[in-house]
PDB file of C-alpha atoms in Angstrom:
ATOM      1  CA  MET A  24       7.999 -28.212  41.041  1.00 51.00           C
ATOM      2  CA  THR A  25       7.289 -31.972  40.502  1.00 64.00           C
ATOM      3  CA  LYS A  26       8.684 -33.920  37.745  1.00 63.00           C
ATOM      4  CA  LYS A  27       5.267 -34.579  36.332  1.00 62.00           C
ATOM      5  CA  LEU A  28       4.667 -30.816  36.003  1.00 53.00           C
ATOM      6  CA  GLU A  29       8.084 -30.405  34.422  1.00 59.00           C
ATOM      7  CA  LYS A  30       7.335 -33.019  31.706  1.00 60.00           C
ATOM      8  CA  ILE A  31       4.113 -31.423  30.849  1.00 58.00           C
ATOM      9  CA  ILE A  32       5.848 -27.916  30.442  1.00 57.00           C
ATOM     10  CA  TYR A  33       8.551 -29.514  28.544  1.00 60.00           C
ATOM     11  CA  ASN A  34       6.066 -31.351  26.239  1.00 64.00           C
ATOM     12  CA  ASN A  35       4.190 -28.012  25.745  1.00 71.00           C
ATOM     13  CA  TYR A  36       7.100 -26.094  24.745  1.00 76.00           C
ATOM     14  CA  PHE A  37       8.391 -28.926  22.369  1.00 76.00           C
ATOM     15  CA  TRP A  38       5.092 -28.811  20.493  1.00 75.00           C
ATOM     16  CA  VAL A  39       4.967 -25.015  20.466  1.00 76.00           C
ATOM     17  CA  ALA A  40       8.271 -25.231  18.841  1.00 81.00           C
ATOM     18  CA  ILE A  41       7.226 -27.847  16.330  1.00 82.00           C
ATOM     19  CA  PHE A  42       4.313 -25.751  15.067  1.00 83.00           C
ATOM     20  CA  LEU A  43       6.309 -22.461  14.943  1.00 85.00           C
ATOM     21  CA  LEU A  44       9.137 -24.142  13.011  1.00 88.00           C
ATOM     22  CA  PRO A  45       7.550 -23.911   9.475  1.00 90.00           C
ATOM     23  CA  ASN A  46       6.917 -20.327   9.896  1.00 90.00           C
ATOM     24  CA  PHE A  47      10.384 -19.742  11.375  1.00 88.00           C
ATOM     25  CA  LEU A  48      11.837 -21.640   8.345  1.00 91.00           C
ATOM     26  CA  GLY A  49       9.707 -19.624   5.842  1.00 91.00           C
ATOM     27  CA  PHE A  50      10.771 -16.407   7.408  1.00 89.00           C
ATOM     28  CA  LEU A  51      14.449 -17.367   7.464  1.00 91.00           C
ATOM     29  CA  ILE A  52      14.659 -18.764   3.898  1.00 91.00           C
ATOM     30  CA  PHE A  53      12.242 -16.335   1.878  1.00 89.00           C
ATOM     31  CA  ILE A  54      12.701 -13.030   4.085  1.00 88.00           C
ATOM     32  CA  LEU A  55      15.719 -12.822   6.262  1.00 89.00           C
ATOM     33  CA  LEU A  56      18.408 -14.481   3.937  1.00 91.00           C
ATOM     34  CA  PRO A  57      17.221 -12.562   0.795  1.00 89.00           C
ATOM     35  CA  VAL A  58      17.240  -9.361   2.721  1.00 88.00           C
ATOM     36  CA  LEU A  59      20.864 -10.057   4.006  1.00 90.00           C
ATOM     37  CA  ALA A  60      21.821 -11.104   0.448  1.00 90.00           C
ATOM     38  CA  SER A  61      20.437  -8.000  -1.284  1.00 90.00           C
ATOM     39  CA  PHE A  62      22.266  -6.037   1.163  1.00 90.00           C
ATOM     40  CA  GLY A  63      25.586  -7.680   0.200  1.00 91.00           C
ATOM     41  CA  LEU A  64      24.651  -7.296  -3.375  1.00 90.00           C
ATOM     42  CA  SER A  65      24.308  -3.554  -3.020  1.00 91.00           C
ATOM     43  CA  PHE A  66      28.096  -3.290  -2.655  1.00 93.00           C
ATOM     44  CA  THR A  67      28.886  -5.388  -5.820  1.00 92.00           C
ATOM     45  CA  LYS A  68      28.639  -5.272  -9.486  1.00 92.00           C
ATOM     46  CA  TRP A  69      26.826  -8.361 -10.882  1.00 89.00           C
ATOM     47  CA  ASP A  70      24.779  -9.191 -13.998  1.00 85.00           C
ATOM     48  CA  LEU A  71      23.199 -12.393 -12.707  1.00 82.00           C
ATOM     49  CA  LEU A  72      25.501 -14.491 -14.832  1.00 83.00           C
ATOM     50  CA  GLY A  73      29.069 -13.160 -14.483  1.00 82.00           C
ATOM     51  CA  GLU A  74      31.204 -12.848 -11.455  1.00 88.00           C
ATOM     52  CA  ILE A  75      30.381 -10.856  -8.638  1.00 88.00           C
ATOM     53  CA  ASN A  76      32.772  -7.791  -8.246  1.00 91.00           C
ATOM     54  CA  PHE A  77      33.014  -5.783  -4.982  1.00 91.00           C
ATOM     55  CA  VAL A  78      32.548  -1.945  -5.813  1.00 91.00           C
ATOM     56  CA  GLY A  79      31.997  -0.616  -2.436  1.00 89.00           C
ATOM     57  CA  LEU A  80      29.662   2.386  -2.085  1.00 91.00           C
ATOM     58  CA  ALA A  81      29.731   3.054  -5.862  1.00 93.00           C
ATOM     59  CA  ASN A  82      26.312   1.794  -6.312  1.00 92.00           C
ATOM     60  CA  TYR A  83      25.008   4.315  -3.663  1.00 92.00           C
ATOM     61  CA  GLN A  84      26.942   7.109  -5.309  1.00 93.00           C
ATOM     62  CA  ASN A  85      25.553   6.253  -8.722  1.00 92.00           C
ATOM     63  CA  LEU A  86      21.977   6.362  -7.197  1.00 91.00           C
ATOM     64  CA  ILE A  87      22.493   9.876  -5.856  1.00 92.00           C
ATOM     65  CA  SER A  88      23.764  11.150  -9.258  1.00 92.00           C
ATOM     66  CA  ASP A  89      21.023   9.396 -11.197  1.00 92.00           C
ATOM     67  CA  SER A  90      18.473  11.806 -12.528  1.00 93.00           C
ATOM     68  CA  THR A  91      16.107   9.035 -13.290  1.00 94.00           C
ATOM     69  CA  PHE A  92      16.210   7.729  -9.768  1.00 95.00           C
ATOM     70  CA  TRP A  93      15.207  11.322  -8.508  1.00 95.00           C
ATOM     71  CA  LYS A  94      12.344  11.343 -10.904  1.00 96.00           C
ATOM     72  CA  VAL A  95      11.084   8.105  -9.983  1.00 96.00           C
ATOM     73  CA  LEU A  96      11.330   9.044  -6.397  1.00 95.00           C
ATOM     74  CA  TRP A  97       9.248  12.142  -6.940  1.00 96.00           C
ATOM     75  CA  ASN A  98       6.748  10.031  -8.819  1.00 96.00           C
ATOM     76  CA  THR A  99       6.372   7.635  -5.963  1.00 96.00           C
ATOM     77  CA  ILE A 100       5.766  10.638  -3.475  1.00 95.00           C
ATOM     78  CA  TYR A 101       3.256  11.985  -6.013  1.00 96.00           C
ATOM     79  CA  TYR A 102       1.496   8.690  -6.376  1.00 97.00           C
ATOM     80  CA  THR A 103       1.391   8.496  -2.379  1.00 96.00           C
ATOM     81  CA  LEU A 104       0.025  11.886  -2.026  1.00 95.00           C
ATOM     82  CA  GLY A 105      -2.549  11.313  -4.700  1.00 95.00           C
ATOM     83  CA  THR A 106      -3.904   8.060  -3.423  1.00 96.00           C
ATOM     84  CA  VAL A 107      -3.672   8.099   0.495  1.00 95.00           C
ATOM     85  CA  PRO A 108      -5.690  11.229   1.451  1.00 95.00           C
ATOM     86  CA  LEU A 109      -8.368  10.688  -1.283  1.00 95.00           C
ATOM     87  CA  GLY A 110      -8.567   7.021  -0.766  1.00 95.00           C
ATOM     88  CA  ILE A 111      -8.978   7.356   3.091  1.00 95.00           C
ATOM     89  CA  ILE A 112     -11.550  10.189   2.929  1.00 95.00           C
ATOM     90  CA  ILE A 113     -13.771   8.302   0.342  1.00 95.00           C
ATOM     91  CA  SER A 114     -13.501   5.139   2.069  1.00 95.00           C
ATOM     92  CA  LEU A 115     -14.604   6.798   5.477  1.00 94.00           C
ATOM     93  CA  MET A 116     -17.528   8.406   3.700  1.00 93.00           C
ATOM     94  CA  LEU A 117     -18.537   4.998   2.334  1.00 93.00           C
ATOM     95  CA  ALA A 118     -18.138   3.314   5.711  1.00 93.00           C
ATOM     96  CA  ILE A 119     -20.453   5.815   7.450  1.00 91.00           C
ATOM     97  CA  ILE A 120     -23.124   5.557   4.799  1.00 90.00           C
ATOM     98  CA  LEU A 121     -23.021   1.727   4.854  1.00 89.00           C
ATOM     99  CA  ASN A 122     -22.951   1.607   8.614  1.00 88.00           C
ATOM    100  CA  LYS A 123     -26.590   2.782   8.420  1.00 85.00           C
ATOM    101  CA  LYS A 124     -29.690   0.606   8.508  1.00 81.00           C
ATOM    102  CA  ILE A 125     -30.545   0.756   4.756  1.00 81.00           C
ATOM    103  CA  LYS A 126     -32.236  -1.859   2.499  1.00 83.00           C
ATOM    104  CA  GLY A 127     -29.616  -4.005   0.843  1.00 81.00           C
ATOM    105  CA  VAL A 128     -26.715  -2.931   2.684  1.00 84.00           C
ATOM    106  CA  LYS A 129     -24.827  -6.113   2.679  1.00 84.00           C
ATOM    107  CA  ILE A 130     -25.129  -6.303  -1.028  1.00 88.00           C
ATOM    108  CA  PHE A 131     -23.612  -2.867  -1.359  1.00 84.00           C
ATOM    109  CA  ARG A 132     -20.791  -3.760   1.041  1.00 86.00           C
ATOM    110  CA  ALA A 133     -20.002  -6.783  -1.022  1.00 87.00           C
ATOM    111  CA  VAL A 134     -20.069  -4.860  -4.311  1.00 88.00           C
ATOM    112  CA  TYR A 135     -17.632  -2.129  -2.729  1.00 87.00           C
ATOM    113  CA  PHE A 136     -15.301  -4.884  -1.545  1.00 90.00           C
ATOM    114  CA  LEU A 137     -15.288  -6.851  -4.807  1.00 91.00           C
ATOM    115  CA  PRO A 138     -12.299  -4.937  -6.574  1.00 91.00           C
ATOM    116  CA  VAL A 139     -10.190  -5.673  -3.514  1.00 91.00           C
ATOM    117  CA  ILE A 140     -10.314  -9.496  -4.081  1.00 91.00           C
ATOM    118  CA  SER A 141     -10.165  -9.020  -7.906  1.00 91.00           C
ATOM    119  CA  SER A 142      -6.906  -9.614  -9.628  1.00 91.00           C
ATOM    120  CA  THR A 143      -4.901  -6.487 -10.065  1.00 91.00           C
ATOM    121  CA  VAL A 144      -3.949  -7.582 -13.588  1.00 92.00           C
ATOM    122  CA  ALA A 145      -7.574  -8.009 -14.495  1.00 93.00           C
ATOM    123  CA  VAL A 146      -8.535  -4.660 -13.040  1.00 93.00           C
ATOM    124  CA  ALA A 147      -5.634  -2.760 -14.795  1.00 93.00           C
ATOM    125  CA  MET A 148      -6.694  -4.335 -18.115  1.00 93.00           C
ATOM    126  CA  VAL A 149     -10.460  -3.222 -17.537  1.00 94.00           C
ATOM    127  CA  TRP A 150      -9.155   0.348 -16.609  1.00 95.00           C
ATOM    128  CA  GLN A 151      -6.920   0.405 -19.649  1.00 94.00           C
ATOM    129  CA  TRP A 152     -10.156  -0.049 -21.889  1.00 94.00           C
ATOM    130  CA  ILE A 153     -11.859   2.687 -19.780  1.00 95.00           C
ATOM    131  CA  TYR A 154      -9.073   4.950 -20.460  1.00 95.00           C
ATOM    132  CA  ASN A 155      -8.776   4.121 -24.143  1.00 93.00           C
ATOM    133  CA  PRO A 156      -8.878   7.568 -26.113  1.00 90.00           C
ATOM    134  CA  GLN A 157     -10.704   6.151 -29.189  1.00 88.00           C
ATOM    135  CA  PHE A 158     -13.194   3.692 -27.663  1.00 87.00           C
ATOM    136  CA  GLY A 159     -12.942   3.991 -24.016  1.00 89.00           C
ATOM    137  CA  LEU A 160     -15.797   4.603 -21.697  1.00 92.00           C
ATOM    138  CA  LEU A 161     -14.615   7.509 -19.841  1.00 93.00           C
ATOM    139  CA  ASN A 162     -13.782   9.606 -23.053  1.00 93.00           C
ATOM    140  CA  TYR A 163     -17.341   8.497 -24.381  1.00 92.00           C
ATOM    141  CA  ILE A 164     -18.924   9.971 -21.240  1.00 92.00           C
ATOM    142  CA  LEU A 165     -17.053  13.196 -21.461  1.00 91.00           C
ATOM    143  CA  SER A 166     -18.055  13.413 -25.301  1.00 91.00           C
ATOM    144  CA  LEU A 167     -21.749  13.516 -24.069  1.00 91.00           C
ATOM    145  CA  PHE A 168     -20.868  16.954 -22.396  1.00 91.00           C
ATOM    146  CA  ASN A 169     -18.920  18.231 -25.449  1.00 91.00           C
ATOM    147  CA  ILE A 170     -15.743  17.495 -23.658  1.00 88.00           C
ATOM    148  CA  THR A 171     -12.713  16.197 -25.560  1.00 88.00           C
ATOM    149  CA  GLY A 172     -10.995  13.535 -23.300  1.00 88.00           C
ATOM    150  CA  PRO A 173      -7.207  13.358 -23.326  1.00 91.00           C
ATOM    151  CA  SER A 174      -5.128  10.243 -24.021  1.00 91.00           C
ATOM    152  CA  TRP A 175      -5.048   9.287 -20.574  1.00 93.00           C
ATOM    153  CA  LEU A 176      -2.302   6.535 -20.440  1.00 94.00           C
ATOM    154  CA  THR A 177      -0.080   8.079 -23.065  1.00 92.00           C
ATOM    155  CA  SER A 178      -0.065  11.586 -21.842  1.00 92.00           C
ATOM    156  CA  THR A 179       2.690  12.751 -19.376  1.00 93.00           C
ATOM    157  CA  THR A 180       0.098  15.008 -17.522  1.00 93.00           C
ATOM    158  CA  TRP A 181      -2.694  12.686 -17.182  1.00 95.00           C
ATOM    159  CA  ALA A 182      -1.076   9.116 -17.025  1.00 95.00           C
ATOM    160  CA  MET A 183      -0.334   9.262 -13.235  1.00 96.00           C
ATOM    161  CA  PRO A 184      -3.708  10.710 -12.174  1.00 95.00           C
ATOM    162  CA  ALA A 185      -5.296   7.913 -14.194  1.00 95.00           C
ATOM    163  CA  VAL A 186      -3.348   5.237 -12.375  1.00 96.00           C
ATOM    164  CA  ILE A 187      -4.158   7.119  -9.106  1.00 96.00           C
ATOM    165  CA  ILE A 188      -7.955   6.801  -9.796  1.00 95.00           C
ATOM    166  CA  THR A 189      -7.405   3.241 -10.467  1.00 95.00           C
ATOM    167  CA  SER A 190      -5.600   2.475  -7.488  1.00 95.00           C
ATOM    168  CA  ILE A 191      -8.112   4.226  -5.214  1.00 95.00           C
ATOM    169  CA  TRP A 192     -10.988   2.293  -6.770  1.00 94.00           C
ATOM    170  CA  LYS A 193      -9.123  -1.047  -6.254  1.00 94.00           C
ATOM    171  CA  GLY A 194      -8.216  -0.525  -2.571  1.00 92.00           C
ATOM    172  CA  LEU A 195     -11.484   1.442  -1.610  1.00 91.00           C
ATOM    173  CA  GLY A 196     -13.275  -1.580  -0.121  1.00 92.00           C
ATOM    174  CA  PHE A 197     -10.538  -2.635   2.096  1.00 93.00           C
ATOM    175  CA  ASN A 198     -10.183   0.608   4.052  1.00 94.00           C
ATOM    176  CA  MET A 199     -13.990   0.888   3.929  1.00 93.00           C
ATOM    177  CA  LEU A 200     -14.140  -2.575   5.623  1.00 92.00           C
ATOM    178  CA  LEU A 201     -11.677  -1.404   8.356  1.00 94.00           C
ATOM    179  CA  PHE A 202     -13.607   1.765   9.147  1.00 94.00           C
ATOM    180  CA  LEU A 203     -16.907  -0.054   9.088  1.00 93.00           C
ATOM    181  CA  ALA A 204     -15.427  -2.430  11.889  1.00 91.00           C
ATOM    182  CA  GLY A 205     -14.235   0.612  13.847  1.00 91.00           C
ATOM    183  CA  LEU A 206     -17.648   2.338  13.365  1.00 92.00           C
ATOM    184  CA  GLN A 207     -19.511  -0.706  14.668  1.00 90.00           C
ATOM    185  CA  GLY A 208     -17.183  -0.935  17.587  1.00 89.00           C
ATOM    186  CA  ILE A 209     -18.406   2.564  18.875  1.00 88.00           C
ATOM    187  CA  PRO A 210     -21.054   2.204  21.593  1.00 88.00           C
ATOM    188  CA  ASN A 211     -24.337   3.766  20.390  1.00 88.00           C
ATOM    189  CA  THR A 212     -24.893   5.265  23.978  1.00 89.00           C
ATOM    190  CA  TYR A 213     -22.349   8.046  23.200  1.00 88.00           C
ATOM    191  CA  TYR A 214     -24.539   9.162  20.305  1.00 88.00           C
ATOM    192  CA  GLU A 215     -27.604   8.953  22.508  1.00 86.00           C
ATOM    193  CA  ALA A 216     -26.081  11.137  25.211  1.00 89.00           C
ATOM    194  CA  ALA A 217     -25.008  13.644  22.708  1.00 87.00           C
ATOM    195  CA  GLU A 218     -28.542  13.971  21.076  1.00 87.00           C
ATOM    196  CA  ILE A 219     -29.746  14.577  24.502  1.00 86.00           C
ATOM    197  CA  ASP A 220     -27.388  17.466  24.996  1.00 83.00           C
ATOM    198  CA  GLY A 221     -28.638  18.833  21.631  1.00 84.00           C
ATOM    199  CA  ALA A 222     -25.339  17.920  19.410  1.00 82.00           C
ATOM    200  CA  GLY A 223     -25.941  17.975  15.626  1.00 86.00           C
ATOM    201  CA  SER A 224     -24.471  15.563  13.236  1.00 85.00           C
ATOM    202  CA  TRP A 225     -21.404  17.398  12.598  1.00 89.00           C
ATOM    203  CA  ALA A 226     -20.677  17.637  16.359  1.00 89.00           C
ATOM    204  CA  LYS A 227     -21.263  13.978  16.944  1.00 87.00           C
ATOM    205  CA  PHE A 228     -18.994  13.132  13.976  1.00 88.00           C
ATOM    206  CA  SER A 229     -16.106  15.495  15.139  1.00 88.00           C
ATOM    207  CA  LYS A 230     -16.339  14.822  18.977  1.00 89.00           C
ATOM    208  CA  ILE A 231     -17.363  11.242  19.131  1.00 89.00           C
ATOM    209  CA  THR A 232     -16.745   9.323  15.686  1.00 89.00           C
ATOM    210  CA  LEU A 233     -13.343  10.692  14.779  1.00 90.00           C
ATOM    211  CA  PRO A 234     -11.760  10.478  18.210  1.00 90.00           C
ATOM    212  CA  LEU A 235     -12.965   6.877  18.751  1.00 91.00           C
ATOM    213  CA  LEU A 236     -12.168   5.958  15.264  1.00 92.00           C
ATOM    214  CA  SER A 237      -8.542   7.402  15.515  1.00 92.00           C
ATOM    215  CA  PRO A 238      -6.934   3.950  16.263  1.00 92.00           C
ATOM    216  CA  THR A 239      -8.461   2.537  12.984  1.00 93.00           C
ATOM    217  CA  MET A 240      -7.458   5.761  11.114  1.00 94.00           C
ATOM    218  CA  PHE A 241      -3.963   5.415  12.302  1.00 93.00           C
ATOM    219  CA  PHE A 242      -3.696   1.848  11.024  1.00 93.00           C
ATOM    220  CA  VAL A 243      -5.465   2.789   7.696  1.00 95.00           C
ATOM    221  CA  ILE A 244      -2.877   5.683   7.128  1.00 94.00           C
ATOM    222  CA  ILE A 245       0.090   3.509   8.015  1.00 93.00           C
ATOM    223  CA  MET A 246      -0.995   0.627   5.757  1.00 94.00           C
ATOM    224  CA  SER A 247      -2.032   2.996   2.803  1.00 95.00           C
ATOM    225  CA  ILE A 248       1.343   4.788   2.884  1.00 94.00           C
ATOM    226  CA  ILE A 249       3.162   1.568   2.995  1.00 93.00           C
ATOM    227  CA  ASN A 250       1.202   0.104   0.046  1.00 94.00           C
ATOM    228  CA  SER A 251       1.456   3.160  -2.032  1.00 95.00           C
ATOM    229  CA  PHE A 252       5.210   3.113  -1.647  1.00 94.00           C
ATOM    230  CA  GLN A 253       5.099  -0.485  -2.935  1.00 93.00           C
ATOM    231  CA  VAL A 254       3.088  -0.010  -5.986  1.00 94.00           C
ATOM    232  CA  PHE A 255       4.000  -2.016  -9.083  1.00 94.00           C
ATOM    233  CA  ASP A 256       1.347  -4.184 -10.730  1.00 92.00           C
ATOM    234  CA  GLN A 257      -0.841  -1.573 -12.065  1.00 93.00           C
ATOM    235  CA  ILE A 258       2.134   0.532 -13.102  1.00 95.00           C
ATOM    236  CA  TYR A 259       3.541  -2.329 -15.078  1.00 94.00           C
ATOM    237  CA  ILE A 260       0.461  -3.343 -16.779  1.00 94.00           C
ATOM    238  CA  MET A 261      -1.263   0.043 -17.604  1.00 94.00           C
ATOM    239  CA  THR A 262       1.622   2.217 -18.510  1.00 94.00           C
ATOM    240  CA  GLY A 263       5.033   0.331 -18.114  1.00 93.00           C
ATOM    241  CA  GLY A 264       6.422   3.360 -16.515  1.00 93.00           C
ATOM    242  CA  GLY A 265       5.772   5.611 -19.289  1.00 90.00           C
ATOM    243  CA  PRO A 266       5.243   7.954 -21.117  1.00 91.00           C
ATOM    244  CA  ALA A 267       8.812   9.435 -20.660  1.00 91.00           C
ATOM    245  CA  ARG A 268       8.943   7.781 -17.213  1.00 93.00           C
ATOM    246  CA  SER A 269       6.003  10.024 -15.942  1.00 94.00           C
ATOM    247  CA  THR A 270       4.621   6.955 -13.980  1.00 95.00           C
ATOM    248  CA  SER A 271       7.807   5.039 -13.243  1.00 95.00           C
ATOM    249  CA  VAL A 272       8.053   4.604  -9.440  1.00 96.00           C
ATOM    250  CA  LEU A 273      10.718   3.021  -7.148  1.00 95.00           C
ATOM    251  CA  VAL A 274       9.691  -0.524  -7.320  1.00 95.00           C
ATOM    252  CA  HIS A 275       9.340  -0.326 -11.027  1.00 95.00           C
ATOM    253  CA  TYR A 276      12.751   1.156 -11.516  1.00 95.00           C
ATOM    254  CA  LEU A 277      14.070  -1.397  -9.130  1.00 94.00           C
ATOM    255  CA  TYR A 278      12.540  -4.263 -11.322  1.00 95.00           C
ATOM    256  CA  GLN A 279      13.938  -2.715 -14.433  1.00 94.00           C
ATOM    257  CA  ASN A 280      17.538  -2.619 -13.071  1.00 94.00           C
ATOM    258  CA  ALA A 281      17.412  -6.119 -11.680  1.00 91.00           C
ATOM    259  CA  PHE A 282      15.530  -7.951 -14.467  1.00 91.00           C
ATOM    260  CA  GLU A 283      15.632  -5.858 -17.441  1.00 91.00           C
ATOM    261  CA  TYR A 284      19.143  -4.270 -17.299  1.00 90.00           C
ATOM    262  CA  PHE A 285      20.544  -7.017 -15.205  1.00 91.00           C
ATOM    263  CA  ARG A 286      22.174  -4.709 -12.724  1.00 91.00           C
ATOM    264  CA  MET A 287      21.417  -6.677  -9.554  1.00 91.00           C
ATOM    265  CA  GLY A 288      24.024  -4.380  -7.642  1.00 91.00           C
ATOM    266  CA  GLN A 289      22.528  -1.116  -8.665  1.00 91.00           C
ATOM    267  CA  ALA A 290      18.974  -2.434  -8.068  1.00 92.00           C
ATOM    268  CA  SER A 291      19.688  -3.348  -4.400  1.00 92.00           C
ATOM    269  CA  PRO A 292      20.367   0.184  -3.081  1.00 93.00           C
ATOM    270  CA  ILE A 293      16.995   1.103  -4.534  1.00 94.00           C
ATOM    271  CA  ALA A 294      15.185  -1.522  -2.424  1.00 92.00           C
ATOM    272  CA  TYR A 295      17.061  -0.101   0.840  1.00 92.00           C
ATOM    273  CA  VAL A 296      16.041   3.501  -0.192  1.00 91.00           C
ATOM    274  CA  LEU A 297      12.658   2.276  -0.286  1.00 92.00           C
ATOM    275  CA  PHE A 298      13.050   0.612   2.983  1.00 91.00           C
ATOM    276  CA  PHE A 299      14.329   3.571   4.906  1.00 92.00           C
ATOM    277  CA  LEU A 300      11.544   5.823   3.404  1.00 92.00           C
ATOM    278  CA  VAL A 301       8.919   3.436   4.581  1.00 92.00           C
ATOM    279  CA  PHE A 302      10.660   3.048   7.941  1.00 92.00           C
ATOM    280  CA  ILE A 303      11.075   7.065   8.352  1.00 94.00           C
ATOM    281  CA  VAL A 304       7.443   7.807   7.444  1.00 92.00           C
ATOM    282  CA  THR A 305       6.069   5.016   9.666  1.00 91.00           C
ATOM    283  CA  LEU A 306       8.335   6.274  12.607  1.00 92.00           C
ATOM    284  CA  VAL A 307       7.094   9.884  12.340  1.00 92.00           C
ATOM    285  CA  GLN A 308       3.559   8.633  12.176  1.00 90.00           C
ATOM    286  CA  LEU A 309       4.119   6.550  15.300  1.00 89.00           C
ATOM    287  CA  ARG A 310       5.583   9.451  17.196  1.00 90.00           C
ATOM    288  CA  ASN A 311       2.682  11.869  16.162  1.00 88.00           C
ATOM    289  CA  SER A 312       0.074   9.320  17.002  1.00 85.00           C
ATOM    290  CA  LYS A 313       0.437  10.128  20.558  1.00 84.00           C
ATOM    291  CA  LYS A 314      -0.911  13.480  19.920  1.00 85.00           C
ATOM    292  CA  TRP A 315      -4.180  12.521  18.060  1.00 85.00           C
ATOM    293  CA  VAL A 316      -4.793   8.797  18.563  1.00 85.00           C
ATOM    294  CA  VAL A 317      -7.368   7.969  21.340  1.00 81.00           C
ATOM    295  CA  TYR A 318      -6.856   4.649  22.906  1.00 73.00           C
TER     296      TYR A 318
END
């Protein structure tokens, strides 16, 4: 290798390192160091102002015996089971419809994607008005059919379903766009060959669309589950975790422990429980993907 070539390679590595440095520093300062610090705090008792006292595994033991923790854990699972399957099914149906050559299809795509880029706070406030039991739009529509609507966000029965509906509506456009991209990547020749063989709509969907869309489906499932476990904004704005903690989830309970009760040591284990839950669910999905994802 000549000295000139060595110099060129060295210069290339140097500039690669220079351009990667800001991203690396951002990861180090804002992600890696806070993760390590929170892990250390999970073994301590600290109220943000006083001394940091080492308590060992006491915080984890307290979490196991904390009935509120188990309630918010179930609420998180309930929210995930409510948003993920319905959100995926509805967004897939919309993507199939909007993949057809219909008049004004680009406008419809933009309209369905609009909630995704809208502020979660603004969306939550609009849906608060929709769910208002006195002058909300939803109860007004129900009254037209002689149905008395419930007090949606103040009912322990209906508060979580109301938040689930809002979340599905908010994220529908993102999943729809991913499915739409996947559908447009499927060659039309497969469908033409299937039509020649006399295949109907369901046969084409089940034998061609779903298998070839499975990588996109896998990605959407993983991202939807991760996002549902991390839900916070709409819970905080719409219900504040109430009534009677019927909508409080893991991230909301973590926030309360850290910044309302000033128990940083007790909040940190909740973050790691959340991490391991997401990690385990993702790992299971990765292992099972070999059985149904077609690459």
